[in-house]
mmCIF file of C-alpha atoms and ligand atoms in Angstrom:
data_model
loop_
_atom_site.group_PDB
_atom_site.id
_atom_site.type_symbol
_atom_site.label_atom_id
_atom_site.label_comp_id
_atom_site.label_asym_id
_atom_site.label_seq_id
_atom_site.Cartn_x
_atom_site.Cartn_y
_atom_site.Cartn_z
ATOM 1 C CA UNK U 59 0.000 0.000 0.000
ATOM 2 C CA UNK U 60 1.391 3.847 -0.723
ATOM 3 C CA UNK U 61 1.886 5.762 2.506
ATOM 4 C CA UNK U 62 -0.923 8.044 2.603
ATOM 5 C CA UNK U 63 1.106 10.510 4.832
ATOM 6 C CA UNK U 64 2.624 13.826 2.381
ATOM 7 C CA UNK U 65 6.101 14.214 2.000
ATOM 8 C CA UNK U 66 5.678 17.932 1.010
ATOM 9 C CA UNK U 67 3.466 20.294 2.531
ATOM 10 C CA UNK U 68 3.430 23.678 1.738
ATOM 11 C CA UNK U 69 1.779 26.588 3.586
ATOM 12 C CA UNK U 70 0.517 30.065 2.778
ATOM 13 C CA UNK U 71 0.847 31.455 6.283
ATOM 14 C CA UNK U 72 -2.052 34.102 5.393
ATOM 15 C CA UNK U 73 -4.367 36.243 8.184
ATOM 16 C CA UNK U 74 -1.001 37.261 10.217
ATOM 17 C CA UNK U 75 -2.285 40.982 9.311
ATOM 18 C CA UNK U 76 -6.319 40.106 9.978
ATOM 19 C CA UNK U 77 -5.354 37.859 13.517
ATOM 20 C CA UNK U 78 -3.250 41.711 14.522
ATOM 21 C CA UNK U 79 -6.423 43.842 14.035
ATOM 22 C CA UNK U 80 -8.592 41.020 15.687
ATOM 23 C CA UNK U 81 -6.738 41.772 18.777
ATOM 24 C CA UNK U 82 -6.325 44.991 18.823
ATOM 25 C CA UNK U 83 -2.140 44.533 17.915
ATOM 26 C CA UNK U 84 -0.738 45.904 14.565
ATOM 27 C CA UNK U 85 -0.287 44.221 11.502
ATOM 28 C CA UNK U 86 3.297 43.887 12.254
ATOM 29 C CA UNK U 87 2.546 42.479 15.695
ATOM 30 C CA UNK U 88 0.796 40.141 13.507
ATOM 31 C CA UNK U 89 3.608 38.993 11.971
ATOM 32 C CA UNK U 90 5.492 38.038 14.911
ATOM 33 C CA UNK U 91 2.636 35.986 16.489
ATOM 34 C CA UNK U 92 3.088 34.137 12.786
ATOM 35 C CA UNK U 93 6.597 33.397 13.282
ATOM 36 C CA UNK U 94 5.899 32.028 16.783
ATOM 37 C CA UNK U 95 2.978 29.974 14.774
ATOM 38 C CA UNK U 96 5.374 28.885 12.606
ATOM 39 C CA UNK U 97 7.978 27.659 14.928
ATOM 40 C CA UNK U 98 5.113 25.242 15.980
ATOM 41 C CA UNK U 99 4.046 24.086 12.652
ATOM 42 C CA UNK U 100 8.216 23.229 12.242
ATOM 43 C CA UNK U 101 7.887 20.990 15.208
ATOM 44 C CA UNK U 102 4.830 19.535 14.382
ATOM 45 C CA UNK U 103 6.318 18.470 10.884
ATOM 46 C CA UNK U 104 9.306 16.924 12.910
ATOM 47 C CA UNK U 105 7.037 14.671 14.949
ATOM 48 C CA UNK U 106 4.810 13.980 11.850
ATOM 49 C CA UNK U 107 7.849 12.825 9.905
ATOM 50 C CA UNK U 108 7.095 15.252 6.982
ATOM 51 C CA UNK U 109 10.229 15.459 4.521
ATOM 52 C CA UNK U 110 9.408 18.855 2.912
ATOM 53 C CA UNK U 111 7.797 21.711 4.584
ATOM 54 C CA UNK U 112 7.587 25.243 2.225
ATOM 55 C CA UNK U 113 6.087 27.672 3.990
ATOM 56 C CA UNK U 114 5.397 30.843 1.996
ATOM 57 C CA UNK U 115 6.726 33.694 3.798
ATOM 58 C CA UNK U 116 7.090 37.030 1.311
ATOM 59 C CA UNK U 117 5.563 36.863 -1.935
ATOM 60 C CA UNK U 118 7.071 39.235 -4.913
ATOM 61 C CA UNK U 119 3.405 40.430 -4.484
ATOM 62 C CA UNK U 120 4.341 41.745 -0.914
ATOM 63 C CA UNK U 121 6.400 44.296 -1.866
ATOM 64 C CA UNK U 122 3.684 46.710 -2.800
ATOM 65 C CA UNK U 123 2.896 46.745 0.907
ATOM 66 C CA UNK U 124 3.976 49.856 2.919
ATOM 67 C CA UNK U 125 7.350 50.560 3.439
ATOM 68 C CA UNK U 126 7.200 50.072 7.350
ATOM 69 C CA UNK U 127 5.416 46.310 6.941
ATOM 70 C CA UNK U 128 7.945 45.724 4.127
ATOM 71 C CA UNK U 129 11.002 46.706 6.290
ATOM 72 C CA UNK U 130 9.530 44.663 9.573
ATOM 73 C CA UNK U 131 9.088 41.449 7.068
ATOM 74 C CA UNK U 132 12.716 42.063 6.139
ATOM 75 C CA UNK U 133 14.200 41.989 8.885
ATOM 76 C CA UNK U 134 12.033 39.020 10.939
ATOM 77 C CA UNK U 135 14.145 36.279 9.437
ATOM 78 C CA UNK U 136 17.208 38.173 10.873
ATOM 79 C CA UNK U 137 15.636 38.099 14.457
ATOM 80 C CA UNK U 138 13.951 34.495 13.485
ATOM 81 C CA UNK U 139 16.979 33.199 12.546
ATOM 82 C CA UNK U 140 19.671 34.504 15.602
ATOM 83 C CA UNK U 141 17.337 32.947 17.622
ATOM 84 C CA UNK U 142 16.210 29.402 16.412
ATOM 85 C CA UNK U 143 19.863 28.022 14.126
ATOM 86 C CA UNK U 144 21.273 26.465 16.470
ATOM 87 C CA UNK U 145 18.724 24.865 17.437
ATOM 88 C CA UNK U 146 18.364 23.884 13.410
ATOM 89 C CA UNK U 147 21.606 22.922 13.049
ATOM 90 C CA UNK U 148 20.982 20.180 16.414
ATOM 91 C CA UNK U 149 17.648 19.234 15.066
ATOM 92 C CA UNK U 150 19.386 17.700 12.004
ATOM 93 C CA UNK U 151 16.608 20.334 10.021
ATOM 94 C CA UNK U 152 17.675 21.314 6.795
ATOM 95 C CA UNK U 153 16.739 25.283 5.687
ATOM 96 C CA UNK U 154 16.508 25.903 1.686
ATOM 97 C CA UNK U 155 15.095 29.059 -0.158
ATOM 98 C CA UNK U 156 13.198 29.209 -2.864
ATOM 99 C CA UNK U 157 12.672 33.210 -4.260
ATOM 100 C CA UNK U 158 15.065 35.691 -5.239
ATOM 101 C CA UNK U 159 17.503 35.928 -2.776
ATOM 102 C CA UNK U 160 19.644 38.522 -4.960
ATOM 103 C CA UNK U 161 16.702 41.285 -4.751
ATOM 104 C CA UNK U 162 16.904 41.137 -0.612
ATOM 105 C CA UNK U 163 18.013 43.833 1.639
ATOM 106 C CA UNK U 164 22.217 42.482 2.376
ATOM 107 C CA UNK U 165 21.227 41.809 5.982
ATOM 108 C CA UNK U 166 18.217 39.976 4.943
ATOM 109 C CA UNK U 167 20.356 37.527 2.397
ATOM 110 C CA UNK U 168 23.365 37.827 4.513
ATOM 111 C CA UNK U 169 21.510 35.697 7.289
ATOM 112 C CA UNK U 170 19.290 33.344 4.605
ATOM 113 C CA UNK U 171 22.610 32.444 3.255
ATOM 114 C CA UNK U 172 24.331 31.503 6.700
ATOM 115 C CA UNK U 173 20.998 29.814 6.934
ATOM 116 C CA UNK U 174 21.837 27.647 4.319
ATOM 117 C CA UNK U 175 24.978 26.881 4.107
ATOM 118 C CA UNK U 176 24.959 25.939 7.942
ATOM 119 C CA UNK U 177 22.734 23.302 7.649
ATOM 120 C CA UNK U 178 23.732 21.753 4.057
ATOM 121 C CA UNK U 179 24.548 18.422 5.523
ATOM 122 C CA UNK U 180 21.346 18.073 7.467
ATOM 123 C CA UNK U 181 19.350 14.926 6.352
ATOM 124 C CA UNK U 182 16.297 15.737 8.615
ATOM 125 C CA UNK U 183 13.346 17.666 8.346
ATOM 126 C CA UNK U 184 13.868 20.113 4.492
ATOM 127 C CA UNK U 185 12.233 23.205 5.878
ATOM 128 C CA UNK U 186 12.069 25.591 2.484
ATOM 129 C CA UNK U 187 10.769 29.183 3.005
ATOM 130 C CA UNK U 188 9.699 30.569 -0.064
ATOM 131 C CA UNK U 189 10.742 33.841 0.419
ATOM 132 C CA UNK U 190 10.835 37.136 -2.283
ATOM 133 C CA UNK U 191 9.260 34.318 -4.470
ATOM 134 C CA UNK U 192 6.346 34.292 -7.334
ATOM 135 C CA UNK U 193 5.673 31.450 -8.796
ATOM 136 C CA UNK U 194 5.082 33.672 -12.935
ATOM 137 C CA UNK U 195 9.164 34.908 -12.007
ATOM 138 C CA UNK U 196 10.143 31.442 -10.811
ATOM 139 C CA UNK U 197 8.795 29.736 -14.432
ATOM 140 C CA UNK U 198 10.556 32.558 -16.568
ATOM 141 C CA UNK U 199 13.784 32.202 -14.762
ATOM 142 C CA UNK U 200 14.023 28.758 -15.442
ATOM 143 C CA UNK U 201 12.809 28.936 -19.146
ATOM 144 C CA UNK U 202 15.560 31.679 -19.430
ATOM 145 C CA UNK U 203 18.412 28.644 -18.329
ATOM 146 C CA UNK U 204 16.787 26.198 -20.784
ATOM 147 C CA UNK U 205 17.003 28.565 -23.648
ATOM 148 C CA UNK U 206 20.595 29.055 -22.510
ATOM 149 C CA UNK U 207 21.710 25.184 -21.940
ATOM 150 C CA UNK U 208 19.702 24.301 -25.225
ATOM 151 C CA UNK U 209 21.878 26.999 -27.124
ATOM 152 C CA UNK U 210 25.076 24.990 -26.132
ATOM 153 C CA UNK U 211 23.557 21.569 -26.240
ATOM 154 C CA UNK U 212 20.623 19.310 -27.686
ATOM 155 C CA UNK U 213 18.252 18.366 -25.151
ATOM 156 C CA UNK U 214 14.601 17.662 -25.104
ATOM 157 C CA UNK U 215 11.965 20.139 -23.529
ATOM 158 C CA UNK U 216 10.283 18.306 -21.365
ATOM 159 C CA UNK U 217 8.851 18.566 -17.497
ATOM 160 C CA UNK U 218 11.529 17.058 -16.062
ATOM 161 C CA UNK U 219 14.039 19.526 -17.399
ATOM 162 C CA UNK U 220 12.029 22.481 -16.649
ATOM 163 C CA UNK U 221 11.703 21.182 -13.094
ATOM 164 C CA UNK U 222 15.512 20.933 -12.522
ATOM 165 C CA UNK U 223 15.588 25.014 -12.913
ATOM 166 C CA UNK U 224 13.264 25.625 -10.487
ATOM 167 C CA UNK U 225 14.063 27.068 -6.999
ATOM 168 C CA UNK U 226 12.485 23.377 -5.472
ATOM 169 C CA UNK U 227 14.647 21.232 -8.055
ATOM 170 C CA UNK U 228 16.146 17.763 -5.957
ATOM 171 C CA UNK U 229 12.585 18.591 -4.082
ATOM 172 C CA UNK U 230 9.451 16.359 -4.260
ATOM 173 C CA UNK U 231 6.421 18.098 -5.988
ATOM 174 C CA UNK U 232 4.317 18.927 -3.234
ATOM 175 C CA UNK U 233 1.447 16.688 -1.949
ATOM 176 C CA UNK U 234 -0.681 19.100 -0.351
ATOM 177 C CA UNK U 235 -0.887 22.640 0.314
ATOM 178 C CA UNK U 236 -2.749 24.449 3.284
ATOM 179 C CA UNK U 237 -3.813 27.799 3.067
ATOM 180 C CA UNK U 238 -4.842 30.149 6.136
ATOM 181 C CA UNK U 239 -6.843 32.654 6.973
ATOM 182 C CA UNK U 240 -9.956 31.667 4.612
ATOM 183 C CA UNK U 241 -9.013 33.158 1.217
ATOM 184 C CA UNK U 242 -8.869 30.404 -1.435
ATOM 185 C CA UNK U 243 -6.334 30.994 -3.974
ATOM 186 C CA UNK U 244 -3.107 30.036 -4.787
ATOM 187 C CA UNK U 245 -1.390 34.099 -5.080
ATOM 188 C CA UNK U 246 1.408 32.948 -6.959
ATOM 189 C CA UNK U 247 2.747 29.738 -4.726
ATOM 190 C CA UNK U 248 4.417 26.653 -6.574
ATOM 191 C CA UNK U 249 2.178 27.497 -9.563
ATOM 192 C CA UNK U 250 4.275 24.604 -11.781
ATOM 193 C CA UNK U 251 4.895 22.280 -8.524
ATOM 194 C CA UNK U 252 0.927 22.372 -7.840
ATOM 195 C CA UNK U 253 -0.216 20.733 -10.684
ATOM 196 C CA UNK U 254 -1.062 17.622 -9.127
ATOM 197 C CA UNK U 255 -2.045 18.853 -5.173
ATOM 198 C CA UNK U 256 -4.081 18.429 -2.718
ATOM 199 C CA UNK U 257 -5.305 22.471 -1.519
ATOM 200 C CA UNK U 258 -6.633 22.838 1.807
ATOM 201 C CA UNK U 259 -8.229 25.169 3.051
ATOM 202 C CA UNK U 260 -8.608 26.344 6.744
ATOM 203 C CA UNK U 261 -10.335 29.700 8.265
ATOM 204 C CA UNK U 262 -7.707 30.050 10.756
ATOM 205 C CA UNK U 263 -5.680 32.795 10.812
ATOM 206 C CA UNK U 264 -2.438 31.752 10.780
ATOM 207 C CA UNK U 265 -1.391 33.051 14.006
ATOM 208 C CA UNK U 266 -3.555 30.703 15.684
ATOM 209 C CA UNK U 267 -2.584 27.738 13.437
ATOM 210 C CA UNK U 268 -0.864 25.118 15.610
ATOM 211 C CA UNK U 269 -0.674 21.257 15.383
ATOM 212 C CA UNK U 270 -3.681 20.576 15.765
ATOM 213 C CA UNK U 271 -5.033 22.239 12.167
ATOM 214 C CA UNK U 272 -1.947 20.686 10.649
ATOM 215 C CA UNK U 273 -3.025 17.240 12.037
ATOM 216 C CA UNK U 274 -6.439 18.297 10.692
ATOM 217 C CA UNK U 275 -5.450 18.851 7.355
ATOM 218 C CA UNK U 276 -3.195 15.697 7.562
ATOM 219 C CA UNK U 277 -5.926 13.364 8.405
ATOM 220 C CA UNK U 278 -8.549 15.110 5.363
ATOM 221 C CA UNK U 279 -5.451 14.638 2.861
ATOM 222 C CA UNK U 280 -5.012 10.927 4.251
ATOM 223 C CA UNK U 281 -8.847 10.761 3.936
ATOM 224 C CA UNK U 282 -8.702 11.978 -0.012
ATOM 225 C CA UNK U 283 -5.916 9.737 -0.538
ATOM 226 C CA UNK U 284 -8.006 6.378 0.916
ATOM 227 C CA UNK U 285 -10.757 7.102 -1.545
ATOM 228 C CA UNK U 286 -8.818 7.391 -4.463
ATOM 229 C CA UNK U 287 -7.195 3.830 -3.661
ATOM 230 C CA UNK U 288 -10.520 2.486 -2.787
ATOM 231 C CA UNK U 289 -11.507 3.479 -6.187
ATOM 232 C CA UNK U 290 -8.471 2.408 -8.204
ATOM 233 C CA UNK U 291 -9.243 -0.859 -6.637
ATOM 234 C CA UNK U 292 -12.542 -0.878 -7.120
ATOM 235 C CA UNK U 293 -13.568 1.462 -10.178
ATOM 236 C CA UNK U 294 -17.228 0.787 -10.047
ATOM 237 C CA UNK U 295 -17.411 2.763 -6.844
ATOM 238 C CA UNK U 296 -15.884 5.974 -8.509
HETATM 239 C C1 IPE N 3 0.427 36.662 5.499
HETATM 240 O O1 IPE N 3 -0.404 37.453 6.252
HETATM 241 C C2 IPE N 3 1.873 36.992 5.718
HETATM 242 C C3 IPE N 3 2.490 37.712 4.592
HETATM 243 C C4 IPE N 3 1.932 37.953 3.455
HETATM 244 C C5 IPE N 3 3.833 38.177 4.811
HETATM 245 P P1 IPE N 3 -0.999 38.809 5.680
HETATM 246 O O2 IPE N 3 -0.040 39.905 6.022
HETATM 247 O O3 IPE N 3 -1.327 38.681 4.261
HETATM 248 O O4 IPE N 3 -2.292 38.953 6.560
HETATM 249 P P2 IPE N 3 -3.725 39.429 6.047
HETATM 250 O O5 IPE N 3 -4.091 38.544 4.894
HETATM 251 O O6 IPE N 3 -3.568 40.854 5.651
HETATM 252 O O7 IPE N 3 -4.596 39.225 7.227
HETATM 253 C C1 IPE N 4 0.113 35.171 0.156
HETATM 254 O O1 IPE N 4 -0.645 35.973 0.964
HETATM 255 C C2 IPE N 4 1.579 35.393 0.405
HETATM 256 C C3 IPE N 4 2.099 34.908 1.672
HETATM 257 C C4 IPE N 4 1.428 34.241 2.575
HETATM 258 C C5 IPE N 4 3.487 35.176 1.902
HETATM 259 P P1 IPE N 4 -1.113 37.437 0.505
HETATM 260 O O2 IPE N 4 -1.978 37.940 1.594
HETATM 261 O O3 IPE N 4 0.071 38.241 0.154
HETATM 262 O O4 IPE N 4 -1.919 37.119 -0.808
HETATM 263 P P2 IPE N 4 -3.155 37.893 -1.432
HETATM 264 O O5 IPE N 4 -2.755 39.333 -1.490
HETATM 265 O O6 IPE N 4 -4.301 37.666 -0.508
HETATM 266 O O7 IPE N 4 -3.379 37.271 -2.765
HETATM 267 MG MG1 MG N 5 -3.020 38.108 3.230
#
């Protein structure tokens, strides 16, 4: 039987801005009480022995935002990361980033990079923050190195090689993605990566996401999952 449990979840960690005005906080405030959210949802994916977690943390959407939200968003994976690497690099958890790291503040990059590099030999837990990333810019960038490698060599175009210029190539396509905070859309996320997924969607604002929605969302996709096998073994029933 195939495991019914996702290797790759991605979230859209939407509402942070909503769940600060529903308490009286500021957008911003928001923001941290997502980052504290998010620290969760990491160590729920741990104990849930997910492979791939991409949470969606700054869209190339996000930047039409005011300058004061823009510069706090900046500057939370500098405070994020300070804090919790260490703790990374001992939980054998493995940090990529998908988005343009290039058109960050230097702080900002200065700190993804570390990010990366110190935890490059970390088999555990992939967790990806997609990050200054649109899914339109991702797709162009990687047609862009296809024109270029097929100018010095004759290859096919095909999926696969589209995939392997993608910010998530060596990565699993993902099996399900969760969205917060009760809009239903996919604003630019994994647009080629999502052609087969699962979306869920939960009203939660992200701030107040925590393991238990994840587990909720883990058991529906486990639930979608059982049907289709129950129907590939018995087609009548579909
Ligand atoms: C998602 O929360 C986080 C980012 C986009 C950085 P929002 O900031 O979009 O929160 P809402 O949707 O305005 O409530
Ligand atoms: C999507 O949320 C982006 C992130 C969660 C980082 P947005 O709040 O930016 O998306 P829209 O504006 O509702 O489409
Ligand atoms: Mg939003």
């Amino acid at each position: 039987m195939v495991s019914r449990m996702p290797k790759h979840v991605g979230i859209i960690m939407d509402g942070n801005g909503r769940w600060g005005k529903a308490n009286a906080l500021t957008r911003s405030q928001g923001h941290y009480a997502g980052v504290q959210a998010m620290e969760k949802v990491i160590d729920a994916s741990i104990a849930f022995d997910i492979e791939v977690l991409t949470l969606y943390a700054f869209s190339s959407e996000n930047w039409s935002r005011s300058k004061e939200e823009v510069n706090y968003l900046m500057r939370l994976p500098i405070r994020f990361f300070k804090q919790k690497l260490p703790e990374f690099i001992r939980r054998n958890v493995k940090i990529l980033i998908s988005g343009n790291i290039d058109g960050l503040p230097a702080a900002t990059k200065k700190v993804l990079m570390r990010a990366i590099e110190e935890t490059k030999k970390n088999t555990g837990l992939i967790v990806n923050f997609a990050f200054n990333y649109g899914g339109r810019a991702e797709i162009i960038r990687a047609v862009q190195q296809v024109i270029r490698e097929m100018r010095e060599q004759k290859l096919e175009l095909n999926e696969e090689l589209i995939g392997r210029y993608l910010y998530t190539s060596g990565l699993p396509d993902p099996d399900l993605i969760i969205r917060t905070g009760g809009e239903q859309r996919l604003s630019n996320f994994l647009l080629w990566q999502s052609a087969m997924t699962e979306l869920y969607f939960s009203d939660v604002y992200f701030p107040d996401f925590g393991e238990e929605h994840l587990r909720e969302a883990l058991y529906e996709y486990q639930q979608r999952k059982a049907i289709y096998e129950f129907a590939d073994v018995y087609p009548s029933a579909r």
